[in-house]
Amino acid sequence: MSVLQKSAIAGIGFHVPERIITNSDLTQWMETSDEWITDRSGIKERRWIDHDGGASSLAIQAAKNAMEDAHVLPEEIDMVICATITSDYFFPGISAQVQEALGLNHVGAFDIKAACPAFVYALSVGDQYIKTGHSKTVLVIGAEVQSTALDISTRGRDTAVLFGDGAGAAILKPSDNESAILSTHLHTEGKYLKSLWCEGPASKFNPRISKEMLEEGRQYPYMNGREVFKNAVKRFPQVIQEAMDANELTMDDVAQIIPHQANLRISQAVAKRMKIGMDKVYSNIHKYGNTTAASIPIALTEARNEGKFQRGDYIILAAFGAGFRWASAAIRW
Ligand code: COA
């Protein structure tokens, strides 16, 4: 049997819009308060796009930053995987725009629609392409523009205050040293589909969205916050433990957990359940809110830049979100 080629993250980067929306800014559009949002989520501000560029515009800039970090030229990239639920258009997905804007060769490029854990899903797919020898330089992006999808009014306040826009990217390359994506773990439980979803526009309906649906707000995300919270605090520890068990690691071996930035209270509950301090669980949600598929690569880049982990350290990426889906990746940096 041939030995599979390990892959490693050769470079990372992110990009967020310049426009900062503070909790106080939100009070001009809805009945809410800085206190309610901070207490429930830890979020103080988020970035909302101020032009009509869509998720691709953020993805392209994040990709450029990751390519520079990895010292990779456009002609070297031979696969593009974009994780997003907020593509610029209904189809064909933002990866086609990324390929064109970055001047890449006519390589494979596709989108993954797996909500908050989508970056870990995309990383897992990219890892398989390198392991099997199919690809040599994979560009993986998580990018979202959530602000144009939200009901920015008192009716939509339970979700509108939580989400932000942004993008993060990673370059995967074969590794001939200790740095590697050691394992990835992906899970789904579709019975909770309607606990966190956006119903339309949808192929299930003809027309895909009606005046009645628009009036009822069925084009906006719906979330059963308590159901999400309950499941997230159960699944995060499970999938982090799964990543450690698969690699015979204990929590003492792990330098940093980089969780999807869903909610500070979720991260705190996970830390408590796993009996670790918050110094081991990275958080930047106060600055960006929940940026869905972009949150992990943004957090990963900021944690690396802040020196939270060094070359040779073990880190674990972990996510939970719509589907419900949850996922983790154990990485030797
Ligand atoms: N500002 C002020 N009040 C708000 C509000 C807002 N933005 N959003 C909702 N409320 C009100 C509700 O109308 C409700 O009022 P009522 O009691 O008079 O009916 C009340 O606040 C609900 O409060 P509570 O039940 O205490 O909310 P909660 O503790 O369940 O917190 C969430 C709500 C959404 C913050 C919480 O459920 C949560 O964090 N869930 C997980 C969400 C998440 O991480 N999603 C991302 C998934 S990847």
Tab-separated table of C-alpha atoms and ligand atoms in Angstrom:
chain	number	residue	atom	x	y	z
A	1	MET	CA	0.000	0.000	0.000
A	2	SER	CA	1.379	3.416	-0.899
A	3	VAL	CA	2.068	5.897	1.927
A	4	LEU	CA	-0.192	8.935	1.770
A	5	GLN	CA	1.412	12.358	1.425
A	6	LYS	CA	0.816	14.551	4.500
A	7	SER	CA	-0.533	18.057	3.975
A	8	ALA	CA	0.190	21.147	6.064
A	9	ILE	CA	-0.980	24.733	6.235
A	10	ALA	CA	1.707	26.769	4.455
A	11	GLY	CA	0.126	30.195	4.923
A	12	ILE	CA	-2.953	31.952	6.286
A	13	GLY	CA	-4.617	35.350	6.029
A	14	PHE	CA	-7.892	37.178	6.461
A	15	HIS	CA	-9.800	40.246	5.412
A	16	VAL	CA	-12.729	42.066	7.020
A	17	PRO	CA	-14.658	45.129	5.814
A	18	GLU	CA	-13.576	48.458	7.287
A	19	ARG	CA	-17.066	49.468	8.441
A	20	ILE	CA	-17.441	48.796	12.183
A	21	ILE	CA	-20.946	48.375	13.597
A	22	THR	CA	-20.950	48.638	17.396
A	23	ASN	CA	-23.698	47.298	19.633
A	24	SER	CA	-24.799	50.898	20.210
A	25	ASP	CA	-25.031	51.459	16.431
A	26	LEU	CA	-27.579	48.612	16.279
A	27	THR	CA	-29.944	50.447	18.633
A	28	GLN	CA	-30.842	52.872	15.824
A	29	TRP	CA	-32.502	50.012	13.895
A	30	MET	CA	-33.874	47.745	16.644
A	31	GLU	CA	-34.760	47.517	20.319
A	32	THR	CA	-31.601	46.115	21.822
A	33	SER	CA	-28.760	47.203	24.062
A	34	ASP	CA	-25.004	46.855	24.385
A	35	GLU	CA	-25.624	45.158	27.744
A	36	TRP	CA	-27.983	42.464	26.329
A	37	ILE	CA	-25.664	41.639	23.431
A	38	THR	CA	-22.468	41.645	25.527
A	39	ASP	CA	-24.007	39.513	28.291
A	40	ARG	CA	-25.525	36.926	25.946
A	41	SER	CA	-22.766	36.666	23.328
A	42	GLY	CA	-19.585	38.563	24.235
A	43	ILE	CA	-19.899	40.553	21.000
A	44	LYS	CA	-19.038	44.280	21.177
A	45	GLU	CA	-18.820	45.064	17.454
A	46	ARG	CA	-18.865	43.409	14.053
A	47	ARG	CA	-17.842	44.388	10.501
A	48	TRP	CA	-20.555	44.894	7.893
A	49	ILE	CA	-19.696	45.358	4.231
A	50	ASP	CA	-20.213	48.909	2.918
A	51	HIS	CA	-20.303	48.128	-0.791
A	52	ASP	CA	-22.066	45.585	-3.005
A	53	GLY	CA	-19.040	43.367	-3.565
A	54	GLY	CA	-20.550	40.266	-1.967
A	55	ALA	CA	-18.623	37.450	-0.264
A	56	SER	CA	-16.268	37.047	-3.242
A	57	SER	CA	-14.737	40.503	-2.699
A	58	LEU	CA	-13.712	39.552	0.860
A	59	ALA	CA	-12.631	36.050	-0.216
A	60	ILE	CA	-10.311	37.423	-2.914
A	61	GLN	CA	-8.510	39.771	-0.518
A	62	ALA	CA	-8.191	37.071	2.170
A	63	ALA	CA	-6.781	34.677	-0.442
A	64	LYS	CA	-4.208	37.269	-1.553
A	65	ASN	CA	-3.094	37.681	2.077
A	66	ALA	CA	-2.773	33.905	2.593
A	67	MET	CA	-0.852	33.514	-0.692
A	68	GLU	CA	1.574	36.236	0.369
A	69	ASP	CA	1.988	34.563	3.777
A	70	ALA	CA	2.731	31.217	2.081
A	71	HIS	CA	4.894	32.803	-0.660
A	72	VAL	CA	2.702	31.122	-3.260
A	73	LEU	CA	2.186	32.454	-6.792
A	74	PRO	CA	-1.159	32.231	-8.612
A	75	GLU	CA	0.193	29.709	-11.132
A	76	GLU	CA	1.073	27.278	-8.336
A	77	ILE	CA	-2.511	26.908	-7.071
A	78	ASP	CA	-4.157	23.798	-8.515
A	79	MET	CA	-7.422	23.626	-6.538
A	80	VAL	CA	-9.782	26.184	-4.965
A	81	ILE	CA	-12.335	25.328	-2.288
A	82	CYS	CA	-14.588	28.080	-0.956
A	83	ALA	CA	-16.724	27.604	2.137
A	84	THR	CA	-19.711	29.950	2.152
A	85	ILE	CA	-23.486	30.069	2.596
A	86	THR	CA	-23.653	33.638	1.290
A	87	SER	CA	-22.337	33.436	-2.271
A	88	ASP	CA	-22.699	36.608	-4.377
A	89	TYR	CA	-25.226	34.905	-6.672
A	90	PHE	CA	-27.536	31.872	-6.309
A	91	PHE	CA	-25.076	29.983	-8.565
A	92	PRO	CA	-22.310	29.178	-9.659
A	93	GLY	CA	-20.582	29.938	-6.335
A	94	ILE	CA	-17.785	32.348	-5.457
A	95	SER	CA	-14.903	29.978	-6.265
A	96	ALA	CA	-15.345	30.803	-9.982
A	97	GLN	CA	-14.992	34.527	-9.185
A	98	VAL	CA	-11.935	33.805	-7.029
A	99	GLN	CA	-10.271	31.823	-9.856
A	100	GLU	CA	-10.833	34.670	-12.301
A	101	ALA	CA	-9.875	37.553	-9.998
A	102	LEU	CA	-6.662	35.920	-8.829
A	103	GLY	CA	-5.638	35.011	-12.392
A	104	LEU	CA	-5.353	31.322	-11.555
A	105	ASN	CA	-4.987	28.618	-14.184
A	106	HIS	CA	-8.201	26.841	-15.243
A	107	VAL	CA	-8.030	24.660	-12.133
A	108	GLY	CA	-10.813	22.951	-10.218
A	109	ALA	CA	-12.786	25.417	-8.113
A	110	PHE	CA	-15.941	24.702	-6.125
A	111	ASP	CA	-17.987	25.876	-3.143
A	112	ILE	CA	-18.965	24.013	0.008
A	113	LYS	CA	-22.219	25.009	1.700
A	114	ALA	CA	-21.861	23.651	5.218
A	115	ALA	CA	-22.455	26.787	7.313
A	116	CYS	CA	-20.335	27.407	10.414
A	117	PRO	CA	-18.215	24.220	10.264
A	118	ALA	CA	-17.670	24.675	6.502
A	119	PHE	CA	-14.061	25.823	6.773
A	120	VAL	CA	-13.127	22.626	8.631
A	121	TYR	CA	-15.052	20.622	6.002
A	122	ALA	CA	-13.181	22.462	3.217
A	123	LEU	CA	-9.845	21.923	4.954
A	124	SER	CA	-10.658	18.223	5.227
A	125	VAL	CA	-11.424	18.002	1.502
A	126	GLY	CA	-8.252	19.899	0.574
A	127	ASP	CA	-6.240	17.606	2.830
A	128	GLN	CA	-7.569	14.545	0.963
A	129	TYR	CA	-6.591	16.054	-2.427
A	130	ILE	CA	-3.014	16.467	-1.229
A	131	LYS	CA	-2.880	13.129	0.591
A	132	THR	CA	-3.873	11.275	-2.566
A	133	GLY	CA	-1.423	13.229	-4.712
A	134	HIS	CA	-4.235	14.808	-6.756
A	135	SER	CA	-3.203	18.384	-5.890
A	136	LYS	CA	-0.062	20.161	-4.755
A	137	THR	CA	-1.281	23.619	-3.687
A	138	VAL	CA	-4.858	24.000	-2.474
A	139	LEU	CA	-6.452	27.357	-1.670
A	140	VAL	CA	-9.124	26.971	1.036
A	141	ILE	CA	-11.321	29.971	1.847
A	142	GLY	CA	-14.123	30.702	4.304
A	143	ALA	CA	-16.023	33.858	3.327
A	144	GLU	CA	-19.366	35.352	4.302
A	145	VAL	CA	-21.436	38.481	3.880
A	146	GLN	CA	-24.143	37.903	6.465
A	147	SER	CA	-25.158	41.546	6.904
A	148	THR	CA	-27.269	41.623	3.724
A	149	ALA	CA	-29.045	38.410	4.784
A	150	LEU	CA	-30.240	39.675	8.167
A	151	ASP	CA	-33.527	41.153	9.312
A	152	ILE	CA	-32.059	44.362	10.753
A	153	SER	CA	-35.112	45.255	12.822
A	154	THR	CA	-36.598	44.366	16.204
A	155	ARG	CA	-38.299	41.347	14.568
A	156	GLY	CA	-34.899	39.900	13.624
A	157	ARG	CA	-32.864	41.083	16.616
A	158	ASP	CA	-32.198	37.635	18.102
A	159	THR	CA	-30.032	36.743	15.083
A	160	ALA	CA	-29.191	40.149	13.560
A	161	VAL	CA	-26.987	41.187	16.480
A	162	LEU	CA	-24.855	38.043	16.315
A	163	PHE	CA	-23.533	37.944	12.751
A	164	GLY	CA	-20.732	39.739	10.927
A	165	ASP	CA	-18.965	39.756	7.555
A	166	GLY	CA	-15.415	38.582	6.823
A	167	ALA	CA	-13.174	36.073	5.104
A	168	GLY	CA	-10.151	33.954	5.936
A	169	ALA	CA	-7.992	31.662	3.838
A	170	ALA	CA	-5.330	28.986	4.053
A	171	ILE	CA	-2.885	27.485	1.582
A	172	LEU	CA	-2.340	23.723	1.878
A	173	LYS	CA	0.811	22.101	0.552
A	174	PRO	CA	2.477	18.697	0.913
A	175	SER	CA	4.630	18.493	4.033
A	176	ASP	CA	7.922	16.672	4.425
A	177	ASN	CA	8.434	17.675	8.073
A	178	GLU	CA	6.490	17.452	11.359
A	179	SER	CA	3.935	20.150	10.344
A	180	ALA	CA	0.710	18.465	9.240
A	181	ILE	CA	-3.050	18.287	9.289
A	182	LEU	CA	-3.101	15.192	11.495
A	183	SER	CA	-6.794	14.312	11.249
A	184	THR	CA	-10.220	15.779	10.504
A	185	HIS	CA	-13.571	14.679	11.966
A	186	LEU	CA	-16.903	15.606	10.350
A	187	HIS	CA	-20.449	15.022	11.670
A	188	THR	CA	-24.055	15.891	10.785
A	189	GLU	CA	-27.455	15.396	12.468
A	190	GLY	CA	-30.064	16.561	9.965
A	191	LYS	CA	-33.008	16.223	12.333
A	192	TYR	CA	-32.113	19.701	13.605
A	193	LEU	CA	-32.195	21.263	10.105
A	194	LYS	CA	-34.962	23.712	10.986
A	195	SER	CA	-33.401	24.817	14.271
A	196	LEU	CA	-30.931	26.998	12.348
A	197	TRP	CA	-31.810	27.645	8.738
A	198	CYS	CA	-32.877	30.046	6.023
A	199	GLU	CA	-35.915	28.788	4.122
A	200	GLY	CA	-35.838	30.804	0.918
A	201	PRO	CA	-35.336	31.454	-1.909
A	202	ALA	CA	-35.565	27.703	-2.484
A	203	SER	CA	-36.004	25.165	-5.285
A	204	LYS	CA	-38.746	23.559	-3.181
A	205	PHE	CA	-41.023	26.475	-4.143
A	206	ASN	CA	-42.139	27.791	-7.496
A	207	PRO	CA	-41.594	30.704	-7.646
A	208	ARG	CA	-38.601	30.254	-5.374
A	209	ILE	CA	-39.715	33.110	-3.183
A	210	SER	CA	-43.187	34.661	-3.018
A	211	LYS	CA	-44.506	38.009	-1.815
A	212	GLU	CA	-46.117	36.152	1.086
A	213	MET	CA	-42.794	34.533	2.103
A	214	LEU	CA	-41.060	37.909	1.954
A	215	GLU	CA	-43.749	39.478	4.140
A	216	GLU	CA	-43.391	36.665	6.663
A	217	GLY	CA	-39.588	37.153	6.726
A	218	ARG	CA	-38.838	33.626	5.508
A	219	GLN	CA	-35.838	34.929	3.508
A	220	TYR	CA	-34.058	35.662	6.795
A	221	PRO	CA	-32.126	33.203	8.962
A	222	TYR	CA	-34.143	31.565	11.727
A	223	MET	CA	-32.443	30.226	14.830
A	224	ASN	CA	-33.750	28.396	17.862
A	225	GLY	CA	-31.020	29.898	20.062
A	226	ARG	CA	-31.550	27.610	23.037
A	227	GLU	CA	-31.502	24.428	20.911
A	228	VAL	CA	-28.307	25.627	19.208
A	229	PHE	CA	-26.704	26.450	22.540
A	230	LYS	CA	-27.655	23.099	24.126
A	231	ASN	CA	-26.269	21.059	21.236
A	232	ALA	CA	-23.166	23.211	20.712
A	233	VAL	CA	-21.955	22.800	24.292
A	234	LYS	CA	-22.360	19.022	23.909
A	235	ARG	CA	-20.820	18.604	20.430
A	236	PHE	CA	-17.808	20.938	20.779
A	237	PRO	CA	-16.219	18.933	23.633
A	238	GLN	CA	-17.030	15.616	21.903
A	239	VAL	CA	-15.396	16.569	18.634
A	240	ILE	CA	-12.368	18.154	20.346
A	241	GLN	CA	-11.918	14.961	22.374
A	242	GLU	CA	-12.271	12.910	19.174
A	243	ALA	CA	-9.410	14.884	17.583
A	244	MET	CA	-7.212	14.361	20.647
A	245	ASP	CA	-8.017	10.626	20.901
A	246	ALA	CA	-7.275	10.060	17.205
A	247	ASN	CA	-3.774	11.429	17.738
A	248	GLU	CA	-3.139	10.157	21.272
A	249	LEU	CA	-2.987	13.712	22.605
A	250	THR	CA	-4.058	14.988	26.005
A	251	MET	CA	-5.181	18.550	26.693
A	252	ASP	CA	-1.706	19.251	28.103
A	253	ASP	CA	-0.254	18.584	24.638
A	254	VAL	CA	-2.579	21.110	22.965
A	255	ALA	CA	-1.321	24.701	22.768
A	256	GLN	CA	-4.574	26.262	21.603
A	257	ILE	CA	-8.149	25.370	20.670
A	258	ILE	CA	-9.424	27.570	17.846
A	259	PRO	CA	-13.213	27.254	18.007
A	260	HIS	CA	-15.740	28.633	15.574
A	261	GLN	CA	-16.651	32.016	17.060
A	262	ALA	CA	-20.358	31.410	17.671
A	263	ASN	CA	-20.786	32.911	21.075
A	264	LEU	CA	-18.428	33.632	23.986
A	265	ARG	CA	-20.813	31.863	26.384
A	266	ILE	CA	-20.601	28.685	24.289
A	267	SER	CA	-16.768	28.808	24.364
A	268	GLN	CA	-16.814	29.404	28.127
A	269	ALA	CA	-19.180	26.462	28.676
A	270	VAL	CA	-16.953	24.243	26.501
A	271	ALA	CA	-13.848	25.288	28.481
A	272	LYS	CA	-15.657	24.514	31.739
A	273	ARG	CA	-16.812	21.086	30.533
A	274	MET	CA	-13.303	20.257	29.341
A	275	LYS	CA	-11.789	21.597	32.566
A	276	ILE	CA	-9.471	24.052	30.812
A	277	GLY	CA	-8.926	27.772	31.199
A	278	MET	CA	-10.102	30.283	28.598
A	279	ASP	CA	-6.411	31.042	27.920
A	280	LYS	CA	-6.431	27.818	25.877
A	281	VAL	CA	-9.615	28.664	23.948
A	282	TYR	CA	-9.050	31.455	21.436
A	283	SER	CA	-11.671	34.183	21.216
A	284	ASN	CA	-11.985	37.274	19.043
A	285	ILE	CA	-15.789	37.317	18.839
A	286	HIS	CA	-15.903	40.714	20.588
A	287	LYS	CA	-14.459	42.290	17.408
A	288	TYR	CA	-16.174	40.409	14.586
A	289	GLY	CA	-19.291	38.603	15.881
A	290	ASN	CA	-20.119	35.284	14.255
A	291	THR	CA	-18.737	35.297	10.701
A	292	THR	CA	-19.946	31.731	9.983
A	293	ALA	CA	-17.465	29.900	7.679
A	294	ALA	CA	-14.941	32.738	7.967
A	295	SER	CA	-14.620	32.709	11.743
A	296	ILE	CA	-12.065	29.882	12.099
A	297	PRO	CA	-9.531	31.121	9.510
A	298	ILE	CA	-9.840	34.679	10.886
A	299	ALA	CA	-9.319	33.413	14.450
A	300	LEU	CA	-6.499	31.111	13.353
A	301	THR	CA	-4.645	33.988	11.699
A	302	GLU	CA	-5.076	36.366	14.637
A	303	ALA	CA	-4.067	33.663	17.159
A	304	ARG	CA	-0.938	32.876	15.129
A	305	ASN	CA	-0.118	36.589	14.810
A	306	GLU	CA	-0.554	37.029	18.583
A	307	GLY	CA	1.893	34.163	19.229
A	308	LYS	CA	-0.716	31.855	20.835
A	309	PHE	CA	1.027	28.899	19.219
A	310	GLN	CA	4.398	28.263	17.600
A	311	ARG	CA	5.817	26.011	14.923
A	312	GLY	CA	5.650	22.396	16.158
A	313	ASP	CA	2.716	23.043	18.542
A	314	TYR	CA	-0.499	21.026	18.436
A	315	ILE	CA	-3.694	23.007	17.849
A	316	ILE	CA	-7.305	21.914	17.363
A	317	LEU	CA	-9.891	23.653	15.185
A	318	ALA	CA	-13.485	22.924	16.216
A	319	ALA	CA	-16.857	24.063	14.941
A	320	PHE	CA	-20.595	23.618	15.399
A	321	GLY	CA	-23.408	25.048	13.311
A	322	ALA	CA	-26.382	24.659	10.988
A	323	GLY	CA	-27.328	21.179	9.890
A	324	PHE	CA	-26.668	20.565	12.729
A	325	ARG	CA	-23.050	19.891	11.756
A	326	TRP	CA	-19.931	19.778	13.869
A	327	ALA	CA	-16.304	19.147	12.984
A	328	SER	CA	-12.717	19.303	14.195
A	329	ALA	CA	-9.182	19.208	12.835
A	330	ALA	CA	-6.024	18.306	14.760
A	331	ILE	CA	-3.030	20.182	13.383
A	332	ARG	CA	0.689	20.138	14.125
A	333	TRP	CA	1.697	23.699	13.247
B	1	COA	N1	-31.730	42.532	22.281
B	1	COA	C1	-32.553	42.554	23.340
B	1	COA	N2	-33.428	41.578	23.632
B	1	COA	C2	-33.442	40.518	22.815
B	1	COA	C3	-32.605	40.423	21.694
B	1	COA	C4	-31.729	41.493	21.435
B	1	COA	N3	-30.897	41.473	20.380
B	1	COA	N4	-32.855	39.249	21.068
B	1	COA	C5	-33.814	38.646	21.766
B	1	COA	N5	-34.166	39.397	22.812
B	1	COA	C6	-35.175	39.103	23.843
B	1	COA	C7	-36.214	38.134	23.353
B	1	COA	O1	-37.261	38.797	22.694
B	1	COA	C8	-36.683	37.501	24.639
B	1	COA	O2	-37.562	38.392	25.279
B	1	COA	P1	-38.809	37.852	26.137
B	1	COA	O3	-38.207	37.039	27.244
B	1	COA	O4	-39.492	39.093	26.595
B	1	COA	O5	-39.607	37.012	25.201
B	1	COA	C9	-35.417	37.448	25.438
B	1	COA	O6	-34.532	38.441	24.919
B	1	COA	C10	-34.729	36.108	25.290
B	1	COA	O7	-33.807	36.102	26.230
B	1	COA	P2	-33.204	34.764	26.690
B	1	COA	O8	-34.190	33.660	26.658
B	1	COA	O9	-32.534	35.021	27.960
B	1	COA	O10	-32.169	34.505	25.528
B	1	COA	P3	-31.050	33.486	25.592
B	1	COA	O11	-30.395	33.496	26.913
B	1	COA	O12	-31.544	32.180	25.047
B	1	COA	O13	-30.011	34.096	24.590
B	1	COA	C11	-29.071	33.699	22.463
B	1	COA	C12	-30.309	34.147	23.234
B	1	COA	C13	-29.403	33.697	21.004
B	1	COA	C14	-27.945	34.707	22.712
B	1	COA	C15	-28.666	32.299	22.974
B	1	COA	O14	-29.761	31.424	22.872
B	1	COA	C16	-27.504	31.728	22.245
B	1	COA	O15	-26.406	32.168	22.447
B	1	COA	N6	-27.717	30.705	21.396
B	1	COA	C17	-26.705	30.175	20.543
B	1	COA	C18	-26.627	31.063	19.363
B	1	COA	C19	-25.452	30.813	18.497
B	1	COA	O16	-24.354	30.714	18.961
B	1	COA	N7	-25.684	30.726	17.216
B	1	COA	C20	-24.658	30.542	16.270
B	1	COA	C21	-24.689	29.161	15.807
B	1	COA	S1	-23.310	28.739	14.866
